[in-house]
mmCIF file of C-alpha atoms (C1' of nucleotides) in Angstrom:
data_model
loop_
_atom_site.group_PDB
_atom_site.id
_atom_site.type_symbol
_atom_site.label_atom_id
_atom_site.label_comp_id
_atom_site.label_asym_id
_atom_site.label_seq_id
_atom_site.Cartn_x
_atom_site.Cartn_y
_atom_site.Cartn_z
ATOM 1 C CA UNK Y 1376 18.428 -16.994 -6.748
ATOM 2 C CA UNK Y 1377 21.248 -19.244 -7.221
ATOM 3 C CA UNK Y 1378 20.243 -19.023 -11.162
ATOM 4 C CA UNK Y 1379 19.077 -15.829 -12.697
ATOM 5 C CA UNK Y 1380 15.893 -16.226 -12.817
ATOM 6 C CA UNK Y 1381 13.644 -15.629 -15.971
ATOM 7 C CA UNK Y 1382 9.720 -15.560 -16.510
ATOM 8 C CA UNK Y 1383 7.736 -13.812 -13.338
ATOM 9 C CA UNK Y 1384 9.415 -13.675 -10.567
ATOM 10 C CA UNK Y 1385 7.382 -15.729 -7.376
ATOM 11 C CA UNK Y 1386 7.376 -14.474 -4.053
ATOM 12 C CA UNK Y 1387 10.612 -16.456 -2.879
ATOM 13 C CA UNK Y 1388 12.492 -13.806 -5.017
ATOM 14 C CA UNK Y 1389 11.357 -11.221 -2.979
ATOM 15 C CA UNK Y 1390 11.271 -12.867 0.300
ATOM 16 C CA UNK Y 1391 15.314 -12.365 0.692
ATOM 17 C CA UNK Y 1392 17.529 -9.262 2.352
ATOM 18 C CA UNK Y 1393 16.511 -6.486 0.156
ATOM 19 C CA UNK Y 1394 20.490 -5.507 -0.670
ATOM 20 C CA UNK Y 1395 20.545 -8.804 -2.631
ATOM 21 C CA UNK Y 1396 17.216 -8.163 -4.027
ATOM 22 C CA UNK Y 1397 17.754 -4.922 -5.059
ATOM 23 C CA UNK Y 1398 20.830 -5.312 -7.682
ATOM 24 C CA UNK Y 1399 18.782 -8.313 -9.198
ATOM 25 C CA UNK Y 1400 15.870 -6.455 -10.072
ATOM 26 C CA UNK Y 1401 17.497 -4.531 -12.608
ATOM 27 C CA UNK Y 1402 16.680 -5.018 -16.078
ATOM 28 C CA UNK Y 1403 13.394 -6.473 -14.575
ATOM 29 C CA UNK Y 1404 10.341 -5.325 -16.369
ATOM 30 C CA UNK Y 1405 7.282 -3.830 -13.890
ATOM 31 C CA UNK Y 1406 3.896 -3.904 -15.232
ATOM 32 C CA UNK Y 1407 0.930 -2.233 -13.450
ATOM 33 C CA UNK Y 1408 -2.025 -0.058 -15.011
ATOM 34 C CA UNK Y 1409 -1.357 -0.319 -18.800
ATOM 35 C CA UNK Y 1410 2.220 0.835 -18.343
ATOM 36 C CA UNK Y 1411 5.478 -1.355 -18.182
ATOM 37 C CA UNK Y 1412 9.053 -0.132 -17.005
ATOM 38 C CA UNK Y 1413 12.000 -1.811 -17.443
ATOM 39 C CA UNK Y 1414 13.888 -1.051 -13.949
ATOM 40 C CA UNK Y 1415 17.371 1.088 -14.372
ATOM 41 C CA UNK Y 1416 17.947 2.013 -10.823
ATOM 42 C CA UNK Y 1417 17.015 0.675 -7.425
ATOM 43 C CA UNK Y 1418 17.599 1.310 -3.651
ATOM 44 C CA UNK Y 1419 17.948 -0.776 -0.820
ATOM 45 C CA UNK Y 1420 15.879 -0.428 2.836
ATOM 46 C CA UNK Y 1421 16.185 -2.424 5.560
ATOM 47 C CA UNK Y 1422 15.124 -2.367 9.720
ATOM 48 C CA UNK Y 1423 18.493 -1.780 10.623
ATOM 49 C CA UNK Y 1424 18.840 1.112 8.472
ATOM 50 C CA UNK Y 1425 18.595 4.602 9.903
ATOM 51 C CA UNK Y 1426 17.346 5.816 6.582
ATOM 52 C CA UNK Y 1427 14.570 3.599 6.098
ATOM 53 C CA UNK Y 1428 10.887 3.929 7.009
ATOM 54 C CA UNK Y 1429 11.413 0.901 8.913
ATOM 55 C CA UNK Y 1430 14.108 2.071 11.269
ATOM 56 C CA UNK Y 1431 11.641 3.174 13.701
ATOM 57 C CA UNK Y 1432 9.493 0.059 14.002
ATOM 58 C CA UNK Y 1433 6.131 -0.593 12.131
ATOM 59 C CA UNK Y 1434 3.647 2.407 12.209
ATOM 60 C CA UNK Y 1435 0.756 2.498 10.203
ATOM 61 C CA UNK Y 1436 2.522 4.205 7.331
ATOM 62 C CA UNK Y 1437 4.794 1.447 7.232
ATOM 63 C CA UNK Y 1438 2.835 -1.521 8.038
ATOM 64 C CA UNK Y 1439 3.207 -2.681 4.169
ATOM 65 C CA UNK Y 1440 7.243 -2.943 4.858
ATOM 66 C CA UNK Y 1441 6.296 -5.199 7.568
ATOM 67 C CA UNK Y 1442 4.013 -7.109 5.652
ATOM 68 C CA UNK Y 1443 4.880 -10.345 3.328
ATOM 69 C CA UNK Y 1444 7.186 -9.905 0.224
ATOM 70 C CA UNK Y 1445 6.253 -8.673 -3.078
ATOM 71 C CA UNK Y 1446 4.092 -6.203 -2.107
ATOM 72 C CA UNK Y 1447 3.791 -2.693 -3.180
ATOM 73 C CA UNK Y 1448 4.861 -0.196 -0.354
ATOM 74 C CA UNK Y 1449 3.585 3.436 -1.358
ATOM 75 C CA UNK Y 1450 4.413 6.469 0.558
ATOM 76 C CA UNK Y 1451 3.443 10.504 -0.058
ATOM 77 C CA UNK Y 1452 6.450 12.514 0.458
ATOM 78 C CA UNK Y 1453 7.336 16.164 0.396
ATOM 79 C CA UNK Y 1454 3.680 17.063 0.451
ATOM 80 C CA UNK Y 1455 3.060 16.458 -3.255
ATOM 81 C CA UNK Y 1456 4.935 12.770 -4.228
ATOM 82 C CA UNK Y 1457 4.150 9.311 -4.084
ATOM 83 C CA UNK Y 1458 7.529 6.845 -4.382
ATOM 84 C CA UNK Y 1459 7.009 3.529 -4.544
ATOM 85 C CA UNK Y 1460 8.697 0.130 -3.099
ATOM 86 C CA UNK Y 1461 8.874 -3.680 -3.199
ATOM 87 C CA UNK Y 1462 8.561 -5.274 0.107
ATOM 88 C CA UNK Y 1463 11.351 -7.692 0.705
ATOM 89 C CA UNK Y 1464 12.507 -10.133 3.429
ATOM 90 C CA UNK Y 1465 11.073 -12.473 5.669
ATOM 91 C CA UNK Y 1466 7.460 -11.660 6.984
ATOM 92 C CA UNK Y 1467 8.008 -8.630 9.445
ATOM 93 C CA UNK Y 1468 11.610 -8.169 8.408
ATOM 94 C CA UNK Y 1469 10.567 -4.292 7.344
ATOM 95 C CA UNK Y 1470 12.585 -4.683 4.451
ATOM 96 C CA UNK Y 1471 12.141 -3.358 0.870
ATOM 97 C CA UNK Y 1472 13.837 -1.846 -2.251
ATOM 98 C CA UNK Y 1473 12.714 1.838 -3.858
ATOM 99 C CA UNK Y 1474 12.126 1.900 -7.442
ATOM 100 C CA UNK Y 1475 13.764 4.829 -8.716
ATOM 101 C CA UNK Y 1476 13.925 4.831 -12.195
ATOM 102 C CA UNK Y 1477 13.637 2.913 -15.085
ATOM 103 C CA UNK Y 1478 12.574 2.991 -19.201
ATOM 104 C CA UNK Y 1479 9.084 2.947 -20.198
ATOM 105 C CA UNK Y 1480 9.240 0.121 -22.814
ATOM 106 C CA UNK Y 1481 4.990 -0.075 -23.380
ATOM 107 C CA UNK Y 1482 2.258 2.106 -22.432
ATOM 108 C CA UNK Y 1483 3.761 5.376 -23.319
ATOM 109 C CA UNK Y 1484 0.924 7.542 -24.255
ATOM 110 C CA UNK Y 1485 -0.316 6.340 -20.916
ATOM 111 C CA UNK Y 1486 2.651 7.457 -18.836
ATOM 112 C CA UNK Y 1487 2.912 10.538 -20.772
ATOM 113 C CA UNK Y 1488 -1.173 11.285 -20.387
ATOM 114 C CA UNK Y 1489 0.061 11.117 -16.238
ATOM 115 C CA UNK Y 1490 3.066 12.656 -16.501
ATOM 116 C CA UNK Y 1491 2.160 15.568 -19.035
ATOM 117 C CA UNK Y 1492 2.471 16.028 -22.795
ATOM 118 C CA UNK Y 1493 5.676 17.616 -23.373
ATOM 119 C CA UNK Y 1494 7.707 15.061 -20.559
ATOM 120 C CA UNK Y 1495 10.412 13.658 -22.970
ATOM 121 C CA UNK Y 1496 10.325 9.992 -22.770
ATOM 122 C CA UNK Y 1497 13.685 9.658 -21.178
ATOM 123 C CA UNK Y 1498 11.784 11.360 -18.133
ATOM 124 C CA UNK Y 1499 8.471 9.458 -18.020
ATOM 125 C CA UNK Y 1500 10.273 7.292 -15.347
ATOM 126 C CA UNK Y 1501 13.708 8.694 -14.496
ATOM 127 C CA UNK Y 1502 13.217 9.416 -10.523
ATOM 128 C CA UNK Y 1503 10.979 7.373 -7.851
ATOM 129 C CA UNK Y 1504 8.423 10.139 -8.319
ATOM 130 C CA UNK Y 1505 8.285 10.137 -11.650
ATOM 131 C CA UNK Y 1506 8.376 6.581 -12.137
ATOM 132 C CA UNK Y 1507 5.145 6.266 -9.731
ATOM 133 C CA UNK Y 1508 3.097 9.140 -11.503
ATOM 134 C CA UNK Y 1509 3.997 7.458 -14.858
ATOM 135 C CA UNK Y 1510 2.511 3.892 -13.231
ATOM 136 C CA UNK Y 1511 -0.447 6.035 -12.126
ATOM 137 C CA UNK Y 1512 0.531 4.696 -8.409
ATOM 138 C CA UNK Y 1513 -0.783 6.577 -5.578
ATOM 139 C CA UNK Y 1514 -2.021 6.134 -1.396
ATOM 140 C CA UNK Y 1515 -4.473 3.605 -2.757
ATOM 141 C CA UNK Y 1516 -1.811 1.383 -4.338
ATOM 142 C CA UNK Y 1517 0.081 0.948 -1.021
ATOM 143 C CA UNK Y 1518 -0.295 -2.691 -0.435
ATOM 144 C CA UNK Y 1519 -1.120 -3.807 -3.864
ATOM 145 C CA UNK Y 1520 0.112 -7.587 -4.463
ATOM 146 C CA UNK Y 1521 2.743 -7.181 -7.182
ATOM 147 C CA UNK Y 1522 3.246 -10.991 -7.633
ATOM 148 C CA UNK Y 1523 2.806 -11.463 -11.196
ATOM 149 C CA UNK Y 1524 3.588 -8.132 -12.198
ATOM 150 C CA UNK Y 1525 7.366 -8.297 -11.857
ATOM 151 C CA UNK Y 1526 9.332 -10.180 -14.684
ATOM 152 C CA UNK Y 1527 12.868 -11.119 -15.154
ATOM 153 C CA UNK Y 1528 14.928 -9.774 -18.243
ATOM 154 C CA UNK Y 1529 16.642 -12.828 -18.720
ATOM 155 C CA UNK Y 1530 19.715 -10.604 -20.395
ATOM 156 C CA UNK Y 1531 22.792 -9.832 -18.035
ATOM 157 C CA UNK Y 1532 22.770 -6.638 -16.932
ATOM 158 C CA UNK Y 1533 25.993 -4.937 -15.769
ATOM 159 C CA UNK Y 1534 25.045 -3.436 -11.919
ATOM 160 C CA UNK Y 1535 27.436 -0.465 -10.242
ATOM 161 C CA UNK Y 1536 26.593 0.524 -6.662
ATOM 162 C CA UNK Y 1537 27.135 3.591 -5.067
ATOM 163 C CA UNK Y 1538 25.320 5.765 -2.101
ATOM 164 C CA UNK Y 1539 21.901 5.992 -1.688
ATOM 165 C CA UNK Y 1540 20.242 9.599 -3.054
ATOM 166 C CA UNK Y 1541 18.311 12.256 -0.434
ATOM 167 C CA UNK Y 1542 19.147 10.811 2.384
ATOM 168 C CA UNK Y 1543 20.293 12.376 5.509
ATOM 169 C CA UNK Y 1544 21.263 9.722 7.218
ATOM 170 C CA UNK Y 1545 23.515 6.548 6.398
ATOM 171 C CA UNK Y 1546 24.311 8.422 3.149
ATOM 172 C CA UNK Y 1547 27.839 6.134 2.960
ATOM 173 C CA UNK Y 1548 26.561 2.444 2.529
ATOM 174 C CA UNK Y 1549 26.748 1.790 -1.271
ATOM 175 C CA UNK Y 1550 22.604 0.575 -1.433
ATOM 176 C CA UNK Y 1551 21.538 2.064 -4.683
ATOM 177 C CA UNK Y 1552 22.182 0.317 -7.839
ATOM 178 C CA UNK Y 1553 21.636 1.326 -11.265
ATOM 179 C CA UNK Y 1554 22.599 -0.217 -14.935
ATOM 180 C CA UNK Y 1555 26.103 1.250 -16.007
ATOM 181 C CA UNK Y 1556 26.136 3.985 -18.625
ATOM 182 C CA UNK Y 1557 22.276 3.544 -18.966
ATOM 183 C CA UNK Y 1558 20.448 6.945 -19.925
ATOM 184 C CA UNK Y 1559 17.514 6.080 -17.693
ATOM 185 C CA UNK Y 1560 19.059 6.301 -14.635
ATOM 186 C CA UNK Y 1561 18.003 9.033 -12.820
ATOM 187 C CA UNK Y 1562 20.820 11.863 -12.022
ATOM 188 C CA UNK Y 1563 23.023 11.629 -8.849
ATOM 189 C CA UNK Y 1564 21.510 14.095 -6.187
ATOM 190 C CA UNK Y 1565 23.329 14.054 -2.722
ATOM 191 C CA UNK Y 1566 20.887 15.097 0.251
ATOM 192 C CA UNK Y 1567 22.451 18.885 1.280
ATOM 193 C CA UNK Y 1568 22.760 17.676 4.703
ATOM 194 C CA UNK Y 1569 24.231 14.622 4.336
ATOM 195 C CA UNK Y 1570 27.613 14.354 5.753
ATOM 196 C CA UNK Y 1571 30.612 15.053 3.216
ATOM 197 C CA UNK Y 1572 31.673 12.015 1.104
ATOM 198 C CA UNK Y 1573 34.347 9.792 3.090
ATOM 199 C CA UNK Y 1574 37.532 10.766 1.819
ATOM 200 C CA UNK Y 1575 39.480 8.238 0.115
ATOM 201 C "C1'" DC A 995 20.287 27.757 -5.991
ATOM 202 C "C1'" DC A 996 15.402 27.949 -3.574
ATOM 203 C "C1'" DA A 997 10.014 27.163 -3.107
ATOM 204 C "C1'" DT A 998 6.688 23.863 -3.351
ATOM 205 C "C1'" DT A 999 3.492 21.133 -0.133
ATOM 206 C "C1'" DG A 1000 0.989 18.393 3.860
ATOM 207 C "C1'" DA A 1001 1.660 13.534 6.149
ATOM 208 C "C1'" DT A 1002 4.980 11.927 10.153
ATOM 209 C "C1'" DC A 1003 6.519 11.343 14.222
ATOM 210 C "C1'" DC A 1004 9.668 12.815 17.698
ATOM 211 C "C1'" DC A 1005 9.805 14.948 22.195
ATOM 212 C "C1'" DC A 1006 8.300 17.984 25.569
ATOM 213 C "C1'" DT A 1007 4.324 19.638 28.146
ATOM 214 C "C1'" DG F 1470 -2.171 15.913 22.958
ATOM 215 C "C1'" DG F 1471 0.201 19.676 20.222
ATOM 216 C "C1'" DG F 1472 4.208 22.298 18.195
ATOM 217 C "C1'" DG F 1473 7.594 21.751 14.647
ATOM 218 C "C1'" DA F 1474 11.652 19.724 12.270
ATOM 219 C "C1'" DT F 1475 12.235 16.773 8.574
ATOM 220 C "C1'" DC F 1476 11.180 14.637 4.616
ATOM 221 C "C1'" DA F 1477 13.684 7.902 0.215
ATOM 222 C "C1'" DA F 1478 11.456 14.798 -4.897
ATOM 223 C "C1'" DT F 1479 11.115 17.840 -8.605
ATOM 224 C "C1'" DG F 1480 10.629 21.629 -11.343
ATOM 225 C "C1'" DG F 1481 12.320 25.896 -12.469
ATOM 226 C "C1'" DG F 1482 16.018 29.867 -12.122
#
DNA sequence: CCATTGATCCCCT
DNA sequence: GGGGATCAATGGG
């Protein structure tokens, strides 16, 4: 995008390198199943990336990632959690942006019903699996078209970049993006087996 | 720090 | 075809 987009984001917005799309998604609103979140934190993944599910080529699980941009890629992990991505790039690129955290700006009661009655508003979608749960996403939502469900904020946000969370490979690339100072960004946690951070 | 929990996928037979 | 390590996480100590 040459200019900062407004309104509903078209498929062309997503049909770019996930590393370019990711920071542009900060501040955007995603709506599904009665809940709207303002995105505060994302991570980019792509096929030439050892930490990406698409790294070893298409599989049954990652089929959606290799399809056209603008669709939702939902995966199940750790035997109990779902996480959601927006597919990016040209058809077949195997790229996506993981939605890592957000602020529930509409449908708070619906989100709390899914997350639990005692969950603080701040924690409703602060974390990728929490966000997916708040949105009511599970394996049935894998492959769902998200065009029309993602809206630009219209107001610029201050983006910061740093290493991704929870991965053991390619932990040095700064493909995690978040809104500076936003309290709805998830707590950073490095993968236990990730190599030590590079010295300055 | 650690357990949870099961799908996936590598790699060897 | 199958054993087993790994895992884009969370919640509780």
